[in-house]
Amino acid sequence: MISVILVGTGNVAQNLFQAFSRVNGVDVKQVIGRNKDHLDFASATTKIETDLEKLLPADVYILAISDDAISLVSNKINRLKGLIVHTSGGTSLETISNHKRIGVFYPLQTFTKGKIISFENIPICIEANSTEDLEILRKLGESLSSKVVNITSEQRKILHVAAVYVNNFTNYMYSIGEDICIENEVDFNLLKPLIQETANKLNVLSPKEAQTGPAKRGDQRTVHSHLKILKNKHQRELYILLSDTIKSKYGKEL
Amino acid sequence: MISVILVGTGNVAQNLFQAFSRVNGVDVKQVIGRNKDHLDFASATTKIETDLEKLLPADVYILAISDDAISLVSNKINRLKGLIVHTSGGTSLETISNHKRIGVFYPLQTFTKGKIISFENIPICIEANSTEDLEILRKLGESLSSKVVNITSEQRKILHVAAVYVNNFTNYMYSIGEDICIENEVDFNLLKPLIQETANKLNVLSPKEAQTGPAKRGDQRTVHSHLKILKNKHQRELYILLSDTIKSKYGKEL
């Protein structure tokens, strides 16, 4: 049995809490958060606490908190016998090096408030400063997911940048699609099956193989007709930049 | 029973053929394509033909061909009694106005070679120049999908522009994510569950609500650390433009 203390009350903390609660071999002994009201999700089944100085003894302490807070909170915690880890893609292992046994337990996924998702297929990227602790994190990860991988701080940073494109920037593409629909009184819901299939396609094709559209085809007539429709400066600027980049990327290969 | 003749052998034609073959009430009488070898998908169960002058009589003729070819092929077809439609998002109804009874039957989806998908949830956008023919297209659409909608040429153009963002440009974001992984020898597959969940999120949140990331948070430290990693000029240019745009969009609202 691995005993765990969760520090944090956000989407990652809540999703981890729910996931650990459903598996054998892990005991979430305590959940810590600054605001007592935000600890409701855990209060029925485990101990809750607002004071970082009242941490119970445990095998692993998971800081599931915002990137900005990791260093601050880590420095507030003293004299731990257990292993302390953070869950951030963009934060190096060294950020918590005021502790002796440190690690990273990074579930590579986007979490939504109130939307509990399965960890079964979520890659859990682990790192630690000793092989023994890496083994503990592997066991902890494998209790939740079939995909636990050793990832260095450097590799995790790469994944985090790539994640900005495939998650944040992709969502922004959806957002512009929605804006265009709203501005022109067309139902954005009509595009949702297309959005879903665009993601599903990656099960059979690489993104490079899956690329389609007027820019890829070098279809200037359609590009121009689209630019006539787009009135918003940012939408136009982005359309032009992306079309030019796609065109030059694929044009070279034609 | 609605009799249908399919003109085309690409992904849309093949997917429509498979879908119509599985439903009652629609009889695909003939499939036409320039190249006999490309008609293999249909030859076992219906008549195939390479000569446009040998079209059989039918209720509906569906031009499931590339945008560029629609006008050309439409002009090659003479004296039709039936209704002729195209399947293109970016092409107006008038493009086939050399015929008397015209329409559009646009399945708003991306189709992949060799990947047959269900039409059940695909929005089918229909348009015709008479209410009687619109009714025929509605019946035809409803044989495949639970989502058949009347969409004008103008609205379809809007959907098509929005589709470029949520499909073509989104896939390009995936593509950059893959490039970054390949350049740095990190496994792109680790990002696939994130890509899937980014799309799934739209079932519970609007894209505007779902936006996350360093740019949205105004987290300049992370933005700068990402720019240090990105060496490719296009990747950097895009990262900066998108981050600035997201920041200014959400910054105003903070």
Short mmCIF file of C-alpha atoms in Angstrom, two decimals:
data_model
loop_
_atom_site.label_atom_id
_atom_site.label_comp_id
_atom_site.label_asym_id
_atom_site.label_seq_id
_atom_site.Cartn_x
_atom_site.Cartn_y
_atom_site.Cartn_z
CA MET A 1 0.00 0.00 0.00
CA ILE A 2 1.38 3.41 -1.00
CA SER A 3 0.19 6.23 1.23
CA VAL A 4 -0.31 9.54 -0.53
CA ILE A 5 -0.97 13.11 0.53
CA LEU A 6 -2.41 15.42 -2.08
CA VAL A 7 -1.67 19.13 -1.90
CA GLY A 8 -4.07 21.13 -4.10
CA THR A 9 -7.74 21.49 -4.88
CA GLY A 10 -7.77 22.22 -8.62
CA ASN A 11 -8.72 20.04 -11.59
CA VAL A 12 -5.59 17.88 -11.43
CA ALA A 13 -5.88 17.35 -7.67
CA GLN A 14 -9.57 16.47 -7.92
CA ASN A 15 -9.05 14.09 -10.84
CA LEU A 16 -6.11 12.38 -9.10
CA PHE A 17 -8.12 12.09 -5.90
CA GLN A 18 -11.05 10.43 -7.68
CA ALA A 19 -8.73 8.14 -9.62
CA PHE A 20 -6.70 7.02 -6.56
CA SER A 21 -9.95 6.44 -4.64
CA ARG A 22 -11.01 3.85 -7.19
CA VAL A 23 -7.86 1.71 -7.15
CA ASN A 24 -6.40 -0.77 -4.69
CA GLY A 25 -2.92 -0.28 -3.32
CA VAL A 26 -3.09 3.48 -2.83
CA ASP A 27 -4.34 5.24 0.29
CA VAL A 28 -4.93 8.98 0.07
CA LYS A 29 -4.40 9.84 3.72
CA GLN A 30 -4.95 13.59 3.52
CA VAL A 31 -5.81 16.40 1.12
CA ILE A 32 -4.45 19.88 1.77
CA GLY A 33 -5.79 23.15 0.40
CA ARG A 34 -5.63 26.80 1.42
CA ASN A 35 -9.38 27.22 1.28
CA LYS A 36 -11.54 24.85 3.33
CA ASP A 37 -14.52 25.28 1.00
CA HIS A 38 -12.48 23.98 -1.91
CA LEU A 39 -11.78 20.74 -0.04
CA ASP A 40 -15.39 19.53 -0.16
CA PHE A 41 -14.58 17.02 -2.91
CA ALA A 42 -12.43 15.03 -0.47
CA SER A 43 -13.96 15.63 2.93
CA ALA A 44 -16.36 12.68 2.91
CA THR A 45 -13.69 10.02 2.49
CA THR A 46 -10.38 11.34 3.81
CA LYS A 47 -8.83 13.88 6.15
CA ILE A 48 -8.72 17.45 4.93
CA GLU A 49 -6.42 20.19 6.17
CA THR A 50 -5.68 23.83 5.36
CA ASP A 51 -2.40 24.12 7.27
CA LEU A 52 0.72 22.90 5.43
CA GLU A 53 2.46 22.44 8.78
CA LYS A 54 0.01 19.71 9.69
CA LEU A 55 1.01 17.28 6.98
CA LEU A 56 0.68 13.66 8.10
CA PRO A 57 3.50 11.15 7.49
CA ALA A 58 3.18 9.48 4.06
CA ASP A 59 5.12 7.72 1.32
CA VAL A 60 4.42 10.31 -1.38
CA TYR A 61 3.41 13.97 -1.22
CA ILE A 62 1.90 15.19 -4.51
CA LEU A 63 1.89 18.93 -5.17
CA ALA A 64 -0.98 19.19 -7.67
CA ILE A 65 -0.88 22.96 -7.76
CA SER A 66 -0.28 25.73 -10.30
CA ASP A 67 3.24 26.11 -11.74
CA ASP A 68 3.71 29.45 -10.02
CA ALA A 69 2.93 28.01 -6.60
CA ILE A 70 5.22 24.96 -6.71
CA SER A 71 8.41 26.63 -5.51
CA LEU A 72 6.56 28.65 -2.89
CA VAL A 73 4.68 25.69 -1.42
CA SER A 74 7.71 23.43 -1.62
CA ASN A 75 9.69 25.92 0.42
CA LYS A 76 6.95 26.09 3.04
CA ILE A 77 7.13 22.34 3.65
CA ASN A 78 9.87 21.14 5.99
CA ARG A 79 11.53 17.93 7.15
CA LEU A 80 9.73 15.37 4.99
CA LYS A 81 10.73 11.73 5.23
CA GLY A 82 8.63 10.87 2.20
CA LEU A 83 9.02 11.54 -1.49
CA ILE A 84 7.72 14.89 -2.72
CA VAL A 85 6.63 15.31 -6.35
CA HIS A 86 4.93 17.92 -8.50
CA THR A 87 2.55 17.30 -11.42
CA SER A 88 3.66 20.03 -13.80
CA GLY A 89 4.76 19.66 -17.41
CA GLY A 90 6.56 22.98 -17.51
CA THR A 91 8.45 22.85 -14.21
CA SER A 92 11.85 21.24 -13.70
CA LEU A 93 12.61 18.71 -11.01
CA GLU A 94 15.04 21.16 -9.38
CA THR A 95 12.22 23.54 -8.46
CA ILE A 96 11.55 21.39 -5.40
CA SER A 97 15.19 20.60 -4.62
CA ASN A 98 14.93 22.03 -1.12
CA HIS A 99 13.77 18.49 -0.35
CA LYS A 100 15.92 15.38 -0.33
CA ARG A 101 13.71 12.88 -2.14
CA ILE A 102 12.09 14.58 -5.11
CA GLY A 103 10.23 13.60 -8.26
CA VAL A 104 7.70 14.48 -10.93
CA PHE A 105 4.37 12.75 -11.53
CA TYR A 106 3.00 14.46 -14.65
CA PRO A 107 -0.24 13.16 -16.14
CA LEU A 108 -0.07 14.41 -19.75
CA GLN A 109 -3.68 15.45 -20.06
CA THR A 110 -5.99 18.45 -19.85
CA PHE A 111 -8.39 18.38 -16.92
CA THR A 112 -11.71 20.14 -16.72
CA LYS A 113 -13.51 21.31 -13.62
CA GLY A 114 -16.27 18.87 -12.74
CA LYS A 115 -15.35 16.47 -15.57
CA ILE A 116 -13.82 13.34 -14.07
CA ILE A 117 -12.02 11.30 -16.74
CA SER A 118 -10.40 7.89 -16.73
CA PHE A 119 -6.63 7.73 -16.25
CA GLU A 120 -6.42 4.36 -18.01
CA ASN A 121 -4.94 5.79 -21.22
CA ILE A 122 -3.33 8.94 -19.86
CA PRO A 123 0.48 8.86 -20.15
CA ILE A 124 2.01 9.47 -16.75
CA CYS A 125 5.49 10.94 -17.09
CA ILE A 126 7.65 10.20 -14.08
CA GLU A 127 11.05 11.41 -12.93
CA ALA A 128 12.91 11.09 -9.63
CA ASN A 129 16.40 11.63 -8.22
CA SER A 130 16.85 7.99 -7.21
CA THR A 131 15.98 4.68 -8.82
CA GLU A 132 14.14 3.59 -5.67
CA ASP A 133 11.85 6.60 -5.81
CA LEU A 134 11.37 6.20 -9.55
CA GLU A 135 10.14 2.68 -8.76
CA ILE A 136 7.64 4.02 -6.22
CA LEU A 137 6.34 6.51 -8.80
CA ARG A 138 6.09 3.75 -11.40
CA LYS A 139 3.96 1.67 -9.04
CA LEU A 140 1.82 4.68 -8.22
CA GLY A 141 1.43 5.51 -11.92
CA GLU A 142 0.64 1.93 -12.89
CA SER A 143 -2.13 1.83 -10.31
CA LEU A 144 -3.91 4.38 -12.53
CA SER A 145 -2.63 4.06 -16.06
CA SER A 146 -1.30 1.52 -18.54
CA LYS A 147 1.16 4.10 -19.86
CA VAL A 148 3.83 5.14 -17.34
CA VAL A 149 7.01 6.53 -18.90
CA ASN A 150 10.35 7.79 -17.61
CA ILE A 151 10.74 11.35 -18.89
CA THR A 152 13.58 13.72 -18.03
CA SER A 153 12.94 17.36 -17.16
CA GLU A 154 14.34 18.29 -20.58
CA GLN A 155 12.02 15.90 -22.45
CA ARG A 156 9.07 17.02 -20.35
CA LYS A 157 9.72 20.60 -21.39
CA ILE A 158 9.60 19.52 -25.05
CA LEU A 159 6.33 17.69 -24.46
CA HIS A 160 4.97 20.77 -22.73
CA VAL A 161 5.79 23.03 -25.69
CA ALA A 162 4.28 20.51 -28.11
CA ALA A 163 1.23 20.31 -25.84
CA VAL A 164 0.75 24.06 -26.18
CA TYR A 165 0.31 23.56 -29.94
CA VAL A 166 -1.89 20.45 -29.84
CA ASN A 167 -4.00 21.61 -26.90
CA ASN A 168 -3.95 25.38 -26.26
CA PHE A 169 -3.47 26.52 -29.84
CA THR A 170 -5.77 23.84 -31.20
CA ASN A 171 -8.47 24.97 -28.82
CA TYR A 172 -7.87 28.49 -30.05
CA MET A 173 -8.54 27.30 -33.61
CA TYR A 174 -11.86 25.92 -32.34
CA SER A 175 -12.47 29.28 -30.72
CA ILE A 176 -11.98 31.18 -33.96
CA GLY A 177 -14.25 28.70 -35.72
CA GLU A 178 -16.88 29.44 -33.10
CA ASP A 179 -16.37 33.21 -33.43
CA ILE A 180 -16.84 33.03 -37.20
CA CYS A 181 -20.05 31.03 -36.72
CA ILE A 182 -21.41 33.40 -34.06
CA GLU A 183 -20.57 36.51 -36.14
CA ASN A 184 -22.45 35.02 -39.08
CA GLU A 185 -25.29 33.36 -37.16
CA VAL A 186 -24.40 29.83 -38.16
CA ASP A 187 -24.63 26.96 -35.62
CA PHE A 188 -21.13 26.06 -34.36
CA ASN A 189 -22.44 22.66 -33.23
CA LEU A 190 -22.48 21.60 -36.88
CA LEU A 191 -18.67 21.57 -36.75
CA LYS A 192 -18.31 19.32 -33.71
CA PRO A 193 -18.34 15.97 -35.54
CA LEU A 194 -15.62 17.38 -37.83
CA ILE A 195 -13.56 18.45 -34.81
CA GLN A 196 -13.93 14.98 -33.32
CA GLU A 197 -12.95 13.20 -36.53
CA THR A 198 -9.95 15.51 -37.05
CA ALA A 199 -8.62 14.18 -33.74
CA ASN A 200 -9.71 10.57 -34.43
CA LYS A 201 -7.82 10.57 -37.74
CA LEU A 202 -4.53 10.46 -35.86
CA ASN A 203 -5.32 6.84 -34.99
CA VAL A 204 -4.71 5.93 -38.63
CA LEU A 205 -2.62 8.75 -40.11
CA SER A 206 0.20 11.00 -38.95
CA PRO A 207 -0.72 14.72 -38.87
CA LYS A 208 1.51 15.25 -41.86
CA GLU A 209 -0.36 12.62 -43.86
CA ALA A 210 -3.73 13.88 -42.61
CA GLN A 211 -3.18 17.48 -43.77
CA THR A 212 -5.85 18.67 -46.22
CA GLY A 213 -7.40 21.99 -47.20
CA PRO A 214 -7.06 24.80 -49.73
CA ALA A 215 -3.57 25.86 -48.55
CA LYS A 216 -2.18 22.35 -48.84
CA ARG A 217 -3.71 21.96 -52.33
CA GLY A 218 -2.36 25.36 -53.37
CA ASP A 219 -5.97 26.33 -54.13
CA GLN A 220 -5.57 30.12 -54.25
CA ARG A 221 -9.12 30.70 -55.50
CA THR A 222 -10.59 29.26 -52.27
CA VAL A 223 -8.00 31.03 -50.10
CA HIS A 224 -8.99 34.37 -51.67
CA SER A 225 -12.71 33.68 -51.33
CA HIS A 226 -12.18 32.88 -47.64
CA LEU A 227 -10.19 36.07 -47.10
CA LYS A 228 -13.10 38.02 -48.60
CA ILE A 229 -15.35 36.59 -45.89
CA LEU A 230 -12.98 37.20 -42.97
CA LYS A 231 -13.34 40.77 -41.69
CA ASN A 232 -11.59 40.39 -38.35
CA LYS A 233 -7.94 41.51 -38.48
CA HIS A 234 -6.57 38.71 -36.25
CA GLN A 235 -8.54 36.01 -38.07
CA ARG A 236 -7.20 37.25 -41.42
CA GLU A 237 -3.63 37.56 -40.19
CA LEU A 238 -3.69 34.02 -38.84
CA TYR A 239 -5.38 32.63 -41.95
CA ILE A 240 -2.69 34.16 -44.16
CA LEU A 241 0.25 33.09 -41.99
CA LEU A 242 -1.00 29.52 -41.59
CA SER A 243 -1.92 29.15 -45.25
CA ASP A 244 1.47 30.47 -46.37
CA THR A 245 3.31 28.17 -43.96
CA ILE A 246 1.28 25.09 -44.96
CA LYS A 247 1.68 25.96 -48.63
CA SER A 248 5.43 26.35 -48.37
CA LYS A 249 5.78 23.20 -46.24
CA TYR A 250 3.83 21.00 -48.65
CA GLY A 251 4.67 22.92 -51.81
CA LYS A 252 8.29 21.91 -51.51
CA GLU A 253 7.24 18.30 -51.57
CA LEU A 254 4.87 18.42 -54.54
CA MET B 1 -37.05 4.23 -53.16
CA ILE B 2 -34.70 7.03 -54.25
CA SER B 3 -32.40 6.05 -57.11
CA VAL B 4 -28.95 7.63 -56.99
CA ILE B 5 -26.01 7.88 -59.37
CA LEU B 6 -22.66 8.72 -57.83
CA VAL B 7 -20.09 10.58 -59.88
CA GLY B 8 -16.64 10.34 -58.30
CA THR B 9 -14.24 7.83 -56.80
CA GLY B 10 -12.58 9.78 -53.98
CA ASN B 11 -13.04 9.60 -50.22
CA VAL B 12 -16.46 11.30 -50.20
CA ALA B 13 -17.77 9.15 -53.05
CA GLN B 14 -16.53 5.94 -51.43
CA ASN B 15 -17.91 6.85 -48.02
CA LEU B 16 -21.29 7.84 -49.49
CA PHE B 17 -21.40 4.63 -51.52
CA GLN B 18 -20.75 2.48 -48.45
CA ALA B 19 -23.27 4.42 -46.39
CA PHE B 20 -26.06 4.28 -49.01
CA SER B 21 -25.39 0.56 -49.48
CA ARG B 22 -26.25 -0.07 -45.86
CA VAL B 23 -29.62 1.71 -45.76
CA ASN B 24 -33.05 0.90 -47.08
CA GLY B 25 -34.84 3.29 -49.41
CA VAL B 26 -31.82 4.26 -51.51
CA ASP B 27 -30.64 2.44 -54.62
CA VAL B 28 -27.22 3.38 -55.99
CA LYS B 29 -27.81 2.45 -59.64
CA GLN B 30 -24.43 3.43 -61.02
CA VAL B 31 -21.04 4.84 -60.05
CA ILE B 32 -19.08 6.90 -62.59
CA GLY B 33 -15.35 7.61 -62.58
CA ARG B 34 -12.75 8.55 -65.15
CA ASN B 35 -10.45 5.71 -64.20
CA LYS B 36 -11.87 2.18 -64.24
CA ASP B 37 -9.33 0.97 -61.66
CA HIS B 38 -10.62 3.52 -59.16
CA LEU B 39 -14.14 2.06 -59.44
CA ASP B 40 -13.23 -1.23 -57.80
CA PHE B 41 -14.92 -0.23 -54.55
CA ALA B 42 -18.31 -0.30 -56.27
CA SER B 43 -17.99 -2.90 -59.01
CA ALA B 44 -19.15 -5.87 -56.96
CA THR B 45 -22.56 -4.48 -56.11
CA THR B 46 -23.56 -1.92 -58.74
CA LYS B 47 -22.93 -0.80 -62.33
CA ILE B 48 -19.75 1.10 -62.96
CA GLU B 49 -19.04 3.40 -65.90
CA THR B 50 -16.25 5.69 -67.10
CA ASP B 51 -18.22 7.58 -69.75
CA LEU B 52 -20.29 10.51 -68.48
CA GLU B 53 -22.52 10.25 -71.57
CA LYS B 54 -23.72 6.85 -70.42
CA LEU B 55 -25.44 8.04 -67.27
CA LEU B 56 -28.53 5.97 -66.47
CA PRO B 57 -31.83 7.64 -65.55
CA ALA B 58 -32.06 8.34 -61.81
CA ASP B 59 -33.73 10.55 -59.21
CA VAL B 60 -30.51 12.14 -57.92
CA TYR B 61 -27.05 12.55 -59.47
CA ILE B 62 -24.39 13.26 -56.85
CA LEU B 63 -21.15 14.89 -58.00
CA ALA B 64 -18.79 13.79 -55.23
CA ILE B 65 -15.72 15.26 -56.93
CA SER B 66 -13.09 17.90 -56.21
CA ASP B 67 -14.16 21.56 -56.14
CA ASP B 68 -12.18 22.35 -59.25
CA ALA B 69 -13.90 19.64 -61.28
CA ILE B 70 -17.53 20.47 -60.40
CA SER B 71 -18.15 23.11 -63.06
CA LEU B 72 -16.29 21.13 -65.70
CA VAL B 73 -18.12 17.87 -65.06
CA SER B 74 -21.48 19.62 -64.68
CA ASN B 75 -21.03 21.19 -68.11
CA LYS B 76 -20.22 17.82 -69.65
CA ILE B 77 -23.53 16.35 -68.48
CA ASN B 78 -26.57 17.08 -70.64
CA ARG B 79 -30.35 16.72 -70.60
CA LEU B 80 -30.91 15.36 -67.11
CA LYS B 81 -34.43 14.77 -65.88
CA GLY B 82 -33.21 14.13 -62.38
CA LEU B 83 -31.85 16.37 -59.67
CA ILE B 84 -28.10 17.07 -59.82
CA VAL B 85 -26.21 18.00 -56.65
CA HIS B 86 -22.62 18.53 -55.56
CA THR B 87 -21.10 17.70 -52.16
CA SER B 88 -18.78 20.68 -51.72
CA GLY B 89 -18.64 23.10 -48.80
CA GLY B 90 -16.82 25.79 -50.73
CA THR B 91 -18.83 25.78 -53.98
CA SER B 92 -22.02 27.74 -54.60
CA LEU B 93 -25.23 26.22 -55.90
CA GLU B 94 -24.92 28.32 -59.07
CA THR B 95 -21.80 26.47 -60.19
CA ILE B 96 -24.05 23.74 -61.59
CA SER B 97 -26.77 26.06 -62.88
CA ASN B 98 -26.45 24.76 -66.42
CA HIS B 99 -28.96 22.21 -65.13
CA LYS B 100 -32.60 22.82 -64.31
CA ARG B 101 -32.97 20.97 -61.02
CA ILE B 102 -29.93 21.61 -58.84
CA GLY B 103 -28.91 21.20 -55.24
CA VAL B 104 -26.16 20.66 -52.68
CA PHE B 105 -25.68 17.61 -50.47
CA TYR B 106 -22.73 18.54 -48.25
CA PRO B 107 -21.70 16.12 -45.50
CA LEU B 108 -19.77 18.33 -43.07
CA GLN B 109 -16.99 15.91 -42.30
CA THR B 110 -13.43 15.02 -43.23
CA PHE B 111 -13.06 11.70 -45.00
CA THR B 112 -9.97 9.54 -45.09
CA LYS B 113 -8.98 7.07 -47.76
CA GLY B 114 -9.81 3.56 -46.63
CA LYS B 115 -11.43 4.75 -43.37
CA ILE B 116 -15.17 4.19 -43.61
CA ILE B 117 -17.01 6.15 -40.92
CA SER B 118 -20.63 6.24 -39.79
CA PHE B 119 -22.82 9.03 -41.18
CA GLU B 120 -25.19 8.81 -38.20
CA ASN B 121 -23.89 11.98 -36.55
CA ILE B 122 -22.52 13.80 -39.59
CA PRO B 123 -24.45 17.00 -40.34
CA ILE B 124 -25.68 16.91 -43.91
CA CYS B 125 -26.17 20.43 -45.25
CA ILE B 126 -28.74 20.55 -48.04
CA GLU B 127 -29.80 23.22 -50.50
CA ALA B 128 -31.94 23.10 -53.66
CA ASN B 129 -33.68 25.49 -56.04
CA SER B 130 -37.16 24.10 -55.34
CA THR B 131 -38.95 22.97 -52.21
CA GLU B 132 -39.76 19.63 -53.87
CA ASP B 133 -36.11 18.89 -54.51
CA LEU B 134 -35.15 20.08 -51.04
CA GLU B 135 -37.60 17.48 -49.75
CA ILE B 136 -35.92 14.74 -51.82
CA LEU B 137 -32.52 15.74 -50.43
CA ARG B 138 -33.92 15.76 -46.90
CA LYS B 139 -35.19 12.20 -47.36
CA LEU B 140 -31.87 11.14 -48.86
CA GLY B 141 -29.96 12.81 -46.02
CA GLU B 142 -32.20 11.34 -43.34
CA SER B 143 -31.58 7.87 -44.70
CA LEU B 144 -27.97 8.34 -43.50
CA SER B 145 -27.91 10.90 -40.73
CA SER B 146 -29.97 12.20 -37.83
CA LYS B 147 -28.76 15.74 -38.57
CA VAL B 148 -29.97 17.12 -41.91
CA VAL B 149 -30.05 20.93 -42.10
CA ASN B 150 -31.09 23.51 -44.69
CA ILE B 151 -28.04 25.67 -45.36
CA THR B 152 -27.80 28.45 -47.95
CA SER B 153 -24.74 28.82 -50.18
CA GLU B 154 -23.76 31.85 -48.11
CA GLN B 155 -24.02 29.96 -44.80
CA ARG B 156 -22.16 27.00 -46.27
CA LYS B 157 -19.29 29.29 -47.21
CA ILE B 158 -19.09 30.47 -43.58
CA LEU B 159 -19.07 26.87 -42.35
CA HIS B 160 -16.35 26.09 -44.85
CA VAL B 161 -14.11 28.92 -43.61
CA ALA B 162 -14.71 27.89 -39.99
CA ALA B 163 -13.94 24.29 -40.99
CA VAL B 164 -10.54 25.40 -42.30
CA TYR B 165 -9.71 26.57 -38.77
CA VAL B 166 -11.13 23.63 -36.82
CA ASN B 167 -9.92 20.97 -39.25
CA ASN B 168 -7.04 22.08 -41.55
CA PHE B 169 -5.38 24.52 -39.17
CA THR B 170 -6.01 22.30 -36.15
CA ASN B 171 -4.35 19.42 -37.94
CA TYR B 172 -1.46 21.74 -38.68
CA MET B 173 -1.11 22.40 -34.95
CA TYR B 174 -0.90 18.63 -34.47
CA SER B 175 1.71 18.58 -37.21
CA ILE B 176 3.90 21.16 -35.47
CA GLY B 177 3.52 19.21 -32.23
CA GLU B 178 4.75 16.15 -34.07
CA ASP B 179 7.66 18.07 -35.65
CA ILE B 180 8.77 19.34 -32.24
CA CYS B 181 8.67 15.80 -30.85
CA ILE B 182 10.57 14.32 -33.80
CA GLU B 183 13.23 17.07 -33.71
CA ASN B 184 13.79 16.35 -30.02
CA GLU B 185 13.37 12.57 -30.11
CA VAL B 186 10.30 12.48 -27.89
CA ASP B 187 7.41 10.11 -28.66
CA PHE B 188 4.51 12.06 -30.28
CA ASN B 189 2.12 9.25 -29.31
CA LEU B 190 2.28 10.51 -25.73
CA LEU B 191 0.28 13.55 -26.89
CA LYS B 192 -2.57 11.65 -28.52
CA PRO B 193 -4.79 11.26 -25.44
CA LEU B 194 -4.40 15.03 -24.90
CA ILE B 195 -5.42 15.71 -28.50
CA GLN B 196 -8.46 13.49 -28.07
CA GLU B 197 -9.54 15.10 -24.80
CA THR B 198 -9.05 18.61 -26.25
CA ALA B 199 -11.72 17.71 -28.81
CA ASN B 200 -13.91 15.86 -26.27
CA LYS B 201 -13.96 18.89 -23.99
CA LEU B 202 -16.25 20.68 -26.43
CA ASN B 203 -19.04 18.36 -25.29
CA VAL B 204 -19.10 20.18 -21.96
CA LEU B 205 -17.46 23.57 -22.56
CA SER B 206 -17.39 26.14 -25.36
CA PRO B 207 -13.90 26.68 -26.89
CA LYS B 208 -13.82 30.07 -25.22
CA GLU B 209 -14.44 28.50 -21.81
CA ALA B 210 -12.04 25.65 -22.52
CA GLN B 211 -9.06 27.90 -23.32
CA THR B 212 -6.08 27.28 -21.05
CA GLY B 213 -2.31 27.66 -21.32
CA PRO B 214 0.49 30.11 -20.57
CA ALA B 215 -0.74 32.78 -23.02
CA LYS B 216 -4.24 32.78 -21.55
CA ARG B 217 -2.83 33.01 -18.00
CA GLY B 218 -0.47 35.79 -19.05
CA ASP B 219 2.38 33.55 -17.83
CA GLN B 220 5.30 35.30 -19.58
CA ARG B 221 7.91 33.18 -17.82
CA THR B 222 6.63 29.99 -19.47
CA VAL B 223 6.15 31.74 -22.83
CA HIS B 224 9.80 32.84 -22.76
CA SER B 225 11.06 29.43 -21.70
CA HIS B 226 9.12 27.87 -24.62
CA LEU B 227 10.56 30.38 -27.07
CA LYS B 228 14.04 29.41 -25.92
CA ILE B 229 13.30 25.82 -26.94
CA LEU B 230 11.78 26.63 -30.33
CA LYS B 231 14.53 27.03 -32.95
CA ASN B 232 12.38 26.78 -36.09
CA LYS B 233 11.46 30.22 -37.48
CA HIS B 234 7.89 29.31 -38.47
CA GLN B 235 7.20 27.58 -35.16
CA ARG B 236 8.43 30.64 -33.26
CA GLU B 237 6.51 33.11 -35.43
CA LEU B 238 3.31 31.15 -34.93
CA TYR B 239 3.88 30.71 -31.19
CA ILE B 240 4.36 34.45 -30.75
CA LEU B 241 1.39 35.47 -32.92
CA LEU B 242 -0.99 32.99 -31.28
CA SER B 243 0.18 33.79 -27.76
CA ASP B 244 -0.19 37.53 -28.36
CA THR B 245 -3.64 37.08 -29.84
CA ILE B 246 -4.84 34.81 -27.05
CA LYS B 247 -3.35 37.12 -24.45
CA SER B 248 -5.02 40.20 -25.89
CA LYS B 249 -8.33 38.38 -26.32
CA TYR B 250 -8.47 37.12 -22.75
CA GLY B 251 -6.47 39.92 -21.17
CA LYS B 252 -9.24 42.37 -21.94
CA GLU B 253 -11.62 40.24 -19.98
CA LEU B 254 -9.50 39.72 -16.86
#
